[in-house]
Coordinates of C-alpha atoms in Angstrom, one line a residue:
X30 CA -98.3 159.5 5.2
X31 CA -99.1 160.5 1.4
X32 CA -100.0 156.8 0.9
X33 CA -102.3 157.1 3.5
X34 CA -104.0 160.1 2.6
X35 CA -104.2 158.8 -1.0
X36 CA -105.9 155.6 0.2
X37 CA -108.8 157.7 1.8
X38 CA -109.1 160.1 -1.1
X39 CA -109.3 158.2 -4.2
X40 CA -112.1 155.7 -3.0
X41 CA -114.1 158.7 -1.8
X42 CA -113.3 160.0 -5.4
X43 CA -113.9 156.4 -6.7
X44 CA -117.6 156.5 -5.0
X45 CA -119.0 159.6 -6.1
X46 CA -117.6 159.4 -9.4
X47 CA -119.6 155.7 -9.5
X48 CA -122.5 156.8 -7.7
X49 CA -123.0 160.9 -8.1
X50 CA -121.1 161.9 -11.3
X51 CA -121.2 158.6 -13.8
X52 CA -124.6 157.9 -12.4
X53 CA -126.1 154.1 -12.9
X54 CA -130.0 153.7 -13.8
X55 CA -132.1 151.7 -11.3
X56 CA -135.6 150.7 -10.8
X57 CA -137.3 149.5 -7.7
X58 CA -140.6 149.3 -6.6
X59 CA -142.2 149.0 -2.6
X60 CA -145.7 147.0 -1.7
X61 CA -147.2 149.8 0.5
X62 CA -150.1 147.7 0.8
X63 CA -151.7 144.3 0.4
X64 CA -155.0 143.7 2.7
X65 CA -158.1 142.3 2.9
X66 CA -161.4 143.8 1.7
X67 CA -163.6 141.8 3.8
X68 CA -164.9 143.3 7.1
X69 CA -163.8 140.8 9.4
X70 CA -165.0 142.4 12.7
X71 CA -168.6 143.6 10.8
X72 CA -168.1 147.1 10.9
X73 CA -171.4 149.2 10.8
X74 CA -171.2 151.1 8.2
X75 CA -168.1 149.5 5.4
X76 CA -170.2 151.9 3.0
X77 CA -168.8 150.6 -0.3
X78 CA -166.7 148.0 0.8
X79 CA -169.6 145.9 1.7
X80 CA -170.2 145.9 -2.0
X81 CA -166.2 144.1 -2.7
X82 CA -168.0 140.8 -0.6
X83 CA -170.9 140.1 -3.9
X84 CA -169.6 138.6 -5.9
X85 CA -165.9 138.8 -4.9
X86 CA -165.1 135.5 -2.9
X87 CA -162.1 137.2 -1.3
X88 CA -161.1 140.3 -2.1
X89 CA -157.8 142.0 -1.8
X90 CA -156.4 145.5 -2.4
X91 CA -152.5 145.8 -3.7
X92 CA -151.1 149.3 -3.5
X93 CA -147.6 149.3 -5.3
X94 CA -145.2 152.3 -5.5
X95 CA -143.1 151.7 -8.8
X96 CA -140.1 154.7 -8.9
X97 CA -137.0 155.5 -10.1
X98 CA -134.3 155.5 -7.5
X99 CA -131.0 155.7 -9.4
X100 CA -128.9 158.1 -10.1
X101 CA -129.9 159.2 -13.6
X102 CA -132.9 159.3 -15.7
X103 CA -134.9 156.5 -17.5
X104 CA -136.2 157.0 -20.9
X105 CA -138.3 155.2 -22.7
X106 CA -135.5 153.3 -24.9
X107 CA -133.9 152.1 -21.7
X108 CA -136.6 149.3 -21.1
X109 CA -135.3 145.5 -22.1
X110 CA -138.0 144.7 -24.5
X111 CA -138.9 144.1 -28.2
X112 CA -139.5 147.8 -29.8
X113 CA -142.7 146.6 -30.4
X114 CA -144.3 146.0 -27.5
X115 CA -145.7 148.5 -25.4
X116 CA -145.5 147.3 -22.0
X117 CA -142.1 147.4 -20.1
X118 CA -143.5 146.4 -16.5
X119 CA -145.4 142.9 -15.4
X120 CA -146.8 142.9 -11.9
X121 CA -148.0 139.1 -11.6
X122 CA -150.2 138.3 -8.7
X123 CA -150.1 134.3 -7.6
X124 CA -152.9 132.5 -7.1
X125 CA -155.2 135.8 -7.3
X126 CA -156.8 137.5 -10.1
X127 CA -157.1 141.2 -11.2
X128 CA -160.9 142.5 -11.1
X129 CA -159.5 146.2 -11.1
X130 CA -156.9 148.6 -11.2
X131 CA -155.9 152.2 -11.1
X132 CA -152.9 154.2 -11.4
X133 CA -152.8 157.0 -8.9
X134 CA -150.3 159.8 -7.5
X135 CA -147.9 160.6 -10.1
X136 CA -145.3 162.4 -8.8
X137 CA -144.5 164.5 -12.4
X138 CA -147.8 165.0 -14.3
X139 CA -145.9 164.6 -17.7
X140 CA -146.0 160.4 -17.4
X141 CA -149.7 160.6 -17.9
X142 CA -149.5 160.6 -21.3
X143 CA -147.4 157.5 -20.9
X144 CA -150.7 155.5 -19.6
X145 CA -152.8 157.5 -22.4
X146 CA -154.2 156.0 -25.9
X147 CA -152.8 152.5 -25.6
X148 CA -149.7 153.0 -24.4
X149 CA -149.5 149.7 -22.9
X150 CA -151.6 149.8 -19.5
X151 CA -153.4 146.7 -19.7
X152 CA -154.5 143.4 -17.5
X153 CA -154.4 140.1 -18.3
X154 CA -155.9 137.5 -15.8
X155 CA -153.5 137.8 -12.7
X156 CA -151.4 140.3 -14.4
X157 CA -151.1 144.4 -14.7
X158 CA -149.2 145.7 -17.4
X159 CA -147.4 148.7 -17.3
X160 CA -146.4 151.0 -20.5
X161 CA -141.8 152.0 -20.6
X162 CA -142.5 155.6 -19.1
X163 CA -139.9 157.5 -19.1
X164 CA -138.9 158.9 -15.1
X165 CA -136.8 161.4 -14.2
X166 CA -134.4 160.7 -11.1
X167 CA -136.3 160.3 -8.1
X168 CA -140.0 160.1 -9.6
X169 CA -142.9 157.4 -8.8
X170 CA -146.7 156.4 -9.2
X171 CA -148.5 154.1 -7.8
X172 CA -150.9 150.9 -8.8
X173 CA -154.3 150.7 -6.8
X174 CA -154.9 146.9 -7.5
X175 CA -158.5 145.0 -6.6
X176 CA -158.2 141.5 -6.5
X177 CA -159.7 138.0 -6.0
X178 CA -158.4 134.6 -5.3
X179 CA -158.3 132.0 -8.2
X180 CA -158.3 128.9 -5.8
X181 CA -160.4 129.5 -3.0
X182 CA -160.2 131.5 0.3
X183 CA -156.3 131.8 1.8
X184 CA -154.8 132.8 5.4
X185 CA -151.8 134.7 3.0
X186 CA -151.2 135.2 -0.5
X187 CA -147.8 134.8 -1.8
X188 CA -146.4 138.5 -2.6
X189 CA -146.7 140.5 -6.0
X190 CA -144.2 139.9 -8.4
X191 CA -142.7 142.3 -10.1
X192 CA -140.5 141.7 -13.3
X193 CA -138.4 144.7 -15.6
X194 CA -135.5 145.2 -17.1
X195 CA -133.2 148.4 -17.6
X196 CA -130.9 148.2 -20.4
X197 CA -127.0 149.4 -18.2
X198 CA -128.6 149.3 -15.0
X199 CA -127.1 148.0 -11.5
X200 CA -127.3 144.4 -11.2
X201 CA -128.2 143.7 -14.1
X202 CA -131.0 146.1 -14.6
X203 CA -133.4 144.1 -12.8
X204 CA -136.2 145.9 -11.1
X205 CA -135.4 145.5 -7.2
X206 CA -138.2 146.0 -4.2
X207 CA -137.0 148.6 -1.9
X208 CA -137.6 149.2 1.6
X209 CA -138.0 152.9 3.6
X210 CA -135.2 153.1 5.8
X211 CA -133.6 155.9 8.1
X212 CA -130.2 156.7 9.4
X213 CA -127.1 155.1 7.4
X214 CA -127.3 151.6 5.8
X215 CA -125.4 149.0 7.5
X216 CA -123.0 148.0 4.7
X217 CA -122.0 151.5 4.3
X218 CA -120.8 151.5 7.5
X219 CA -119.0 148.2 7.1
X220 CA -117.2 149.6 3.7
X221 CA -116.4 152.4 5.5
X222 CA -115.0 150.4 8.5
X223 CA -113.1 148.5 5.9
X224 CA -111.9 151.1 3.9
X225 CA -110.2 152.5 7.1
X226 CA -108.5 149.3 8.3
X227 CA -106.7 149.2 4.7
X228 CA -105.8 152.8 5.2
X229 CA -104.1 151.8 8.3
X230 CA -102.7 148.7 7.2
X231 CA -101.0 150.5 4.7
X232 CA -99.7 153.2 6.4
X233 CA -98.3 150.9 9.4
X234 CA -96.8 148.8 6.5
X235 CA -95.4 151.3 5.0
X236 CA -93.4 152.6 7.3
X237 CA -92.0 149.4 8.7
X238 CA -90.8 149.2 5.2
X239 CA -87.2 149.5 4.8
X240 CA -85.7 152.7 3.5
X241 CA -89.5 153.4 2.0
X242 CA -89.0 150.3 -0.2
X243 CA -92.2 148.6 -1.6
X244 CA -93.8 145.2 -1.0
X245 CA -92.8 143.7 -3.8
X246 CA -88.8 144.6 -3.2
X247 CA -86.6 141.4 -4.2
X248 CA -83.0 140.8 -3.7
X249 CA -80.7 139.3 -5.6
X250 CA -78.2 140.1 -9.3
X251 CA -79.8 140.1 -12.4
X252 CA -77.7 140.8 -15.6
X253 CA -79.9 142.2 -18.3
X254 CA -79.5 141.6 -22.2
X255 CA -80.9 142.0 -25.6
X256 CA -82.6 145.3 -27.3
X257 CA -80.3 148.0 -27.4
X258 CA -83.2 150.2 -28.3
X259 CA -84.9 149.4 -25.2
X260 CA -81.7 150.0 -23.0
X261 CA -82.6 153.2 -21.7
X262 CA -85.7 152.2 -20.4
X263 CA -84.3 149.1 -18.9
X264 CA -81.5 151.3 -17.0
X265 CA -83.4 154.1 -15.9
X266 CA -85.9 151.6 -14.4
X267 CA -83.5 149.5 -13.1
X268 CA -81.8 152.2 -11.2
X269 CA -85.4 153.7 -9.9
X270 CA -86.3 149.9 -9.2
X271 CA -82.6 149.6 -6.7
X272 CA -82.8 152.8 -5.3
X273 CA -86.0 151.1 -3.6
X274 CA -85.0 147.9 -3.3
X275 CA -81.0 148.2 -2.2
X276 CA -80.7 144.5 -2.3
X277 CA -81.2 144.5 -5.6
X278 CA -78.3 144.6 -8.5
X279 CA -78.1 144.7 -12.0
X280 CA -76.1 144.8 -14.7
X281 CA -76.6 144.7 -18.1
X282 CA -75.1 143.3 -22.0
X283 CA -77.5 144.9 -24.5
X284 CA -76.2 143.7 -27.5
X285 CA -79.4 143.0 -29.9
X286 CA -82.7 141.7 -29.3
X287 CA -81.3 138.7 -31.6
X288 CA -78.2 138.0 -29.7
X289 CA -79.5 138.4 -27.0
X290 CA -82.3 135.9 -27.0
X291 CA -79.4 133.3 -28.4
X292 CA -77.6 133.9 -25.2
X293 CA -80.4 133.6 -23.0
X294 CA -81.7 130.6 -24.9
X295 CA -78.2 129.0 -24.3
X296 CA -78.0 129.8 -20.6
X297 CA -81.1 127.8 -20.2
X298 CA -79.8 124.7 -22.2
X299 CA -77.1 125.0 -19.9
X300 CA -78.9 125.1 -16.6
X301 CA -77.6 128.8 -15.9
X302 CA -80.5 130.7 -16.9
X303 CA -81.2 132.0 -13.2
X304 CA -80.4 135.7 -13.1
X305 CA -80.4 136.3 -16.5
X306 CA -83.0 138.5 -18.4
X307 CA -83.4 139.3 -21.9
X308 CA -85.5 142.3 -23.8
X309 CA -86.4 141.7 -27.4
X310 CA -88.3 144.2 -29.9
X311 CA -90.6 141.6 -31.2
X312 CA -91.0 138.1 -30.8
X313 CA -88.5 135.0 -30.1
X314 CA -87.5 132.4 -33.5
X315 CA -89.0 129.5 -33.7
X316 CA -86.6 127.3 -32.5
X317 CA -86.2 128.7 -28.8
X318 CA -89.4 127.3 -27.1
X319 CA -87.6 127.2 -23.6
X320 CA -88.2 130.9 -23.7
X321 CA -90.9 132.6 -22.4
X322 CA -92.8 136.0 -23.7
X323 CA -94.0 138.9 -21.2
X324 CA -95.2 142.0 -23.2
X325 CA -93.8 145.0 -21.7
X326 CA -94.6 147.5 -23.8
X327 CA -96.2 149.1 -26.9
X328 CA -92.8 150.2 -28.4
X329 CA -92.4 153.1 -31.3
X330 CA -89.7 153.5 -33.5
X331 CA -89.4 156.3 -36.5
X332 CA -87.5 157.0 -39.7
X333 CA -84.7 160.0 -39.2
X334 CA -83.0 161.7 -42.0
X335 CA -79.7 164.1 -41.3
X336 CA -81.5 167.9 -41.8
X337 CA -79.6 168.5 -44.7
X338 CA -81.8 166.2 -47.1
X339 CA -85.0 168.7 -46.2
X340 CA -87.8 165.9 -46.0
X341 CA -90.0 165.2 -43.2
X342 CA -92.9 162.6 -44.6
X343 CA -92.4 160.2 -47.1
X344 CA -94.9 157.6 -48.1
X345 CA -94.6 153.9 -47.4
X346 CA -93.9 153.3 -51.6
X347 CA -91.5 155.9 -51.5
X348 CA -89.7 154.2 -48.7
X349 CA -89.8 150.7 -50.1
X350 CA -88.4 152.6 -53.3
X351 CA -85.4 154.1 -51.6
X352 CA -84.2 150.9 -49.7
X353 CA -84.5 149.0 -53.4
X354 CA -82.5 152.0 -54.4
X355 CA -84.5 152.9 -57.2
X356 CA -84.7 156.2 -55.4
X357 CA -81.0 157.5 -54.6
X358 CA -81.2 162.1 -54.2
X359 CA -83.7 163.4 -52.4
X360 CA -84.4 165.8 -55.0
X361 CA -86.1 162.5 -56.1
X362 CA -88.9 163.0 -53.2
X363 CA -89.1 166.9 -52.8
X364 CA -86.1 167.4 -50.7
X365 CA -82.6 168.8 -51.0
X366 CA -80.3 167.8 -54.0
X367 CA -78.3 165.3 -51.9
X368 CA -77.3 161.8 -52.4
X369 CA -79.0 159.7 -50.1
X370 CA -77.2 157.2 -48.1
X371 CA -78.8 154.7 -45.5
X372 CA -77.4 153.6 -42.3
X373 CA -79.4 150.1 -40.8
X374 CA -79.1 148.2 -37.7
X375 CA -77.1 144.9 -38.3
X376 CA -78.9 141.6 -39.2
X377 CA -80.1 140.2 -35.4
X378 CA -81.0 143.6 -34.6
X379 CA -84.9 143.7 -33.3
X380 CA -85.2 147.1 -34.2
X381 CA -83.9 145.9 -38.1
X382 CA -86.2 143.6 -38.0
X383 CA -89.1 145.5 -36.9
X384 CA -88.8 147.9 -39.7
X385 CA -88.3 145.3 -42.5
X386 CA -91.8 143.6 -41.2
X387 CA -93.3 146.9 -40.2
X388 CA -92.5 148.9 -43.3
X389 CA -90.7 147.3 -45.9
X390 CA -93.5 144.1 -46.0
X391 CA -91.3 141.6 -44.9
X392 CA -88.7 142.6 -47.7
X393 CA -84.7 142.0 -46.7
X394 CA -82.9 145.2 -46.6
X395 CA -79.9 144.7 -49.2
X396 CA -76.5 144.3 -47.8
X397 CA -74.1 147.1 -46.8
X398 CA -71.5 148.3 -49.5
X399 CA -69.7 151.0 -47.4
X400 CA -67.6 150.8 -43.7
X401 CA -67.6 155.1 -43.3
X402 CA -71.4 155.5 -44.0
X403 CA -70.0 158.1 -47.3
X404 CA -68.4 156.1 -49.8
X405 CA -68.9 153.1 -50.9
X406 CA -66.2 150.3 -50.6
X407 CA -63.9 149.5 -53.4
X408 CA -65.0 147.2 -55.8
X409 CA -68.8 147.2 -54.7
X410 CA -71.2 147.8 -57.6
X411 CA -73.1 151.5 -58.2
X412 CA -75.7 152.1 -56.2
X413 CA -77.1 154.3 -52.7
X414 CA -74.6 153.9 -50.2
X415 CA -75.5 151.7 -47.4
X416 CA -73.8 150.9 -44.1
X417 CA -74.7 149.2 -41.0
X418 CA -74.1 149.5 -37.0
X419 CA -74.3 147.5 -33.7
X420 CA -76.9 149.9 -32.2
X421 CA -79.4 152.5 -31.6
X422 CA -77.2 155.3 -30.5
X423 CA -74.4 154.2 -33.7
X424 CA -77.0 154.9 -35.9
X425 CA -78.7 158.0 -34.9
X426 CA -74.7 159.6 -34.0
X427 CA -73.6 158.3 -37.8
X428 CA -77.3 159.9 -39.2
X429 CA -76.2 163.0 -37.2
X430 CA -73.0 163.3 -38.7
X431 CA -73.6 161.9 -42.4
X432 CA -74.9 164.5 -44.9
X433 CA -78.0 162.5 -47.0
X434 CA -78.2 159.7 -44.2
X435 CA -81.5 158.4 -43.4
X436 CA -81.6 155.3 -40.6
X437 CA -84.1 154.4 -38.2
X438 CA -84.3 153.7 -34.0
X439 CA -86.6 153.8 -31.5
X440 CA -88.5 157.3 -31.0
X441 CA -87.3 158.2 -27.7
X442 CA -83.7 157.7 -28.4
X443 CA -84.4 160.0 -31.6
X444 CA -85.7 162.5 -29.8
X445 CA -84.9 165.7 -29.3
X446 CA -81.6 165.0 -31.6
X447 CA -81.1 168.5 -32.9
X448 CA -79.6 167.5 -36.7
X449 CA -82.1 164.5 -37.1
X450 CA -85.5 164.5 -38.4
X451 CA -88.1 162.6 -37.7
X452 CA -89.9 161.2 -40.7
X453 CA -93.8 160.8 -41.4
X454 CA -95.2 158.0 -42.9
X455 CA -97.9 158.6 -45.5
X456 CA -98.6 162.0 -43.1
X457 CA -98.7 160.4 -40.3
X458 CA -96.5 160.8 -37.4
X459 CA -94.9 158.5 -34.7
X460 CA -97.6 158.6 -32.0
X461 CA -99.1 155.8 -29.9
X462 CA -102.8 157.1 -31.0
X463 CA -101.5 157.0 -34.4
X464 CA -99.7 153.2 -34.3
X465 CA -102.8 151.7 -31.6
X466 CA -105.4 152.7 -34.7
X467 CA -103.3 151.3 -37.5
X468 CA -102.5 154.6 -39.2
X469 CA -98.7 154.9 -38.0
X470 CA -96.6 151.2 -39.1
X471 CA -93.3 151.1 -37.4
X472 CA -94.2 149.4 -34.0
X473 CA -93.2 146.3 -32.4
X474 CA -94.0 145.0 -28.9
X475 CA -91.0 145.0 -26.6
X476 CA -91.0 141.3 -24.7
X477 CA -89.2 140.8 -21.7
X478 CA -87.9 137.3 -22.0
X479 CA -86.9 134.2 -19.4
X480 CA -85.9 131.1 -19.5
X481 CA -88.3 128.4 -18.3
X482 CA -90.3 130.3 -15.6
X483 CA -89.0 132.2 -13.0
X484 CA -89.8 132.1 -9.0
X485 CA -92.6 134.6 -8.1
X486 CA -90.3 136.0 -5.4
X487 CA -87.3 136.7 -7.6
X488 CA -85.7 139.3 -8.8
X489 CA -86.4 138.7 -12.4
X490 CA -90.1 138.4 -12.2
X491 CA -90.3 141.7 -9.6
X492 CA -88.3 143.7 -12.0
X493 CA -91.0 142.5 -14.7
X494 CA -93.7 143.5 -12.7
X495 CA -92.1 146.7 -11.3
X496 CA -92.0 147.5 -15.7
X497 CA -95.8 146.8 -16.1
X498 CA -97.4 148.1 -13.0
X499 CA -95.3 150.6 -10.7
X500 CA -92.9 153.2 -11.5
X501 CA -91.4 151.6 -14.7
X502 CA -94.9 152.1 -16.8
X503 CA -94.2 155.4 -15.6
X504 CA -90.7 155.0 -17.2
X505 CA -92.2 153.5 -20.6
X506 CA -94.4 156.3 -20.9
X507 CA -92.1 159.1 -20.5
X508 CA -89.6 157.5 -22.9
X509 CA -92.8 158.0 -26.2
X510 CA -94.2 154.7 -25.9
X511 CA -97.2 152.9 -23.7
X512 CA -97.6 149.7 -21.2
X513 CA -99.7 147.2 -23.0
X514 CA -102.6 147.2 -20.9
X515 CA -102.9 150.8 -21.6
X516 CA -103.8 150.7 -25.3
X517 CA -107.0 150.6 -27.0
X518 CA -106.4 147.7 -28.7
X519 CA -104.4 145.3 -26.2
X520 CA -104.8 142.6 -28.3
X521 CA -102.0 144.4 -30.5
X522 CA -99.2 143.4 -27.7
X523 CA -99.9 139.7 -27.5
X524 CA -97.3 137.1 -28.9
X525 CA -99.1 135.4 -32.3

């Protein structure tokens, strides 16, 4: 019923948000007359219209009504033409030629300065020119033409033409001939009509769905693997996607956005690809061109440090300097007087990999020297202490628990983790304003990944649709980070 009710709200909303609120400029003009001036029946006394017959061969008399029937006003500016030229309106007449014009009834005496001290009235041959005056919503005047034919007496002269340009206006700012007219336009009815039938459509669809599930429901098993990072979002919109669809199951492997793309690149050398589903933060290697890229998301990921070490922005040279370890207390950078120790992701890891491209400028982190994330091992060489771990929620429970530690993850698995801090890079903080406009670094763009492509009714490709358009962009969003199609810059999303 709420689907229903939605379906008749938001394209009434839709309309006079188009038509009322956002307002489009439009300019139209009617042909209230176009007669002879010859007295064809000899009327007694034509007073001065017996003068139009010497030495007019045929004359004519063209009343035009030129107004602004949009939704908004028109300045002077909004004419398509050269700055320089004065005129913004050409009213040709075909085979006739102008012996005299006026401009009469304007409905807003401030445009008469507009057709004042050259301001572009003028006639050329079969032509009137008109100056760009500026109208407010819902004002006219009117052109009083006198004409004559150019080749000879005719039963009918072909209609005026009238040629302008508005720069944003409805199709495509060309000046349209309107008619009077009464009562409700045809084609409003018919939207209206049709409006309503998908109203009911939907609603009878809808609740011949089963158990409320949507149209785009698939059934099947699809095992889920990669970015450990991105698991929580993959879960939590896999269980919203089967408690719709109950046909549906999943399970899932998240074991690295590196091994996971191996094992999905292997299933599909092996024919057993079907089923099998693979999230990555960043793009594929080289070397696995069987796979195929889907941006999902617009993924954030941020620096934490354990509270102890009493920093909460660093700048990008001060991080490059502390992974080289030429930076080893944070006394060193305004904080505590703590040794600093660094917990990464292990090689493979998409979210490693991010922040090495991201922030470090391509540059390798150096290997680990320590096992307990304190000390480092015996026999390894001075230096900060540096450990490594299989995933997102490793790292941020070993930065929790390790006095000095600094490590990275992605931001919604960091937050709201009490003894972690989020870092700042170079002030600025880990925001999807801040990353879509360059200022924030650490970003990547979460792919979902499949092997050769998969059938548009199964379960992989509905769960990758579900992600991008339904409830799961839903997910992404309340996890810190954004569907692609929702950036300002979309363009950041695609695969290079």
């Amino acid at each position: 019923m709420a689907l229903a009710t939605l379906g008749v709200v938001v394209p009434g909303i839709a309309a006079f948000y188009e038509f009322v609120v956002k307002g489009r400029k439009r300019l139209g003009y009617r042909v209230q007359m176009d007669t002879t001036a010859t007295n064809v029946v000899e009327t007694d006394d034509p007073g001065v219209f017996d003068q139009l017959r010497e030495p007019l061969i045929d004359p004519t008399l063209v009343l035009l009504r030129i107004e602004n029937n949009g939704q908004t006003h028109i300045d002077e500016d909004d004419y398509a033409v050269l700055h320089d030229k004065k005129a913004g309106v050409t009213i040709s007449f075909p085979d006739r030629k102008v012996v005299g014009m006026v401009v009469t009834e304007l409905s807003d005496d401030g445009m008469r300065s507009s057709f004042e001290d050259g301001g572009g009235l003028a006639v050329q041959g079969s032509r009137i020119l008109l100056p760009k005056v500026p109208m407010n919503r819902g004002a006219h005047y009117k052109v009083l033409a006198a004409l004559d034919t150019m080749n000879g007496k005719m039963d009918q002269y072909p209609p005026p033409k009238v040629a302008c340009t508005i720069k944003g206006g409805v199709t495509g700012g060309k000046i349209q001939e309107t008619k009077s007219r009464t009562g409700t336009p045809k084609r409003v009815i018919a939207l209206i009509v049709f409006l309503v039938a998908i109203v009911v459509a939907q609603l009878v669809v809808f609740t011949q769905s089963n158990n409320g599930a949507p149209l785009d429901c698939a059934r099947g098993r699809l095992n889920i693997t990669g970015s450990t990072a991105f698991a929580p979002i993959a879960r939590e919109a896999a269980k919203s996607y089967q408690d719709l669809c109950p046909d549906a199951t999943f399970s899932f492997d998240m074991r690295g956005s590196g091994e996971g793309l191996q094992f999905l690149d292997q299933a599909g050398r092996d024919g057993k690809a079907d089923g099998q589903l693979a999230f990555s933060d960043g793009e594929k290697p080289d070397d696995m061109p069987g796979l195929l890229p889907r941006p999902i998301a617009f993924f954030l990921f941020t620096l934490v440090v354990n509270k102890d070490a009493g920093v909460a922005d660093l700048t990008g040279e001060q991080i490059k300097q502390i992974y080289q370890g030429k930076i080893s207390n944070w006394h060193e950078v305004g904080g505590n007087d703590l040794a600093i120790r660094l917990i990464s992701r292990n090689p493979g890891s998409g979210t490693r990999n991010a922040f090495q491209r991201r922030v470090l400028g391509g540059v390798r982190e150096p290997g680990t020297n320590s096992d307990d994330c304190r000390n480092r091992d015996p026999g390894s060489p001075p230096g900060v202490v540096r450990c490594a771990r299989d995933s997102t929620d490793a790292v941020l429970r070993a930065a929790e628990s390790t006095p000095g530690a600094m490590g990275y993850s992605e931001l919604g698995a960091a937050t709201d983790r009490t003894g972690l801090t989020a870092i700042r890079i170079d002030g600025h903080p880990a925001t999807v304003d801040e990353a879509d406009h360059g200022a924030y670094p650490f970003w990547e763009t979460e792919f979902g990944y499949t092997a050769g492509e998969p059938a548009a009714n199964s379960l992989a490709a509905s769960f990758l649709r579900y992600l991008t358009n339904q409830v799961g962009a839903d997910i992404i969003r309340s996890h810190g980070d954004r569907p692609c199609a929702e950036l300002a810059n979309p363009q950041l999303c695609r695969p290079t």
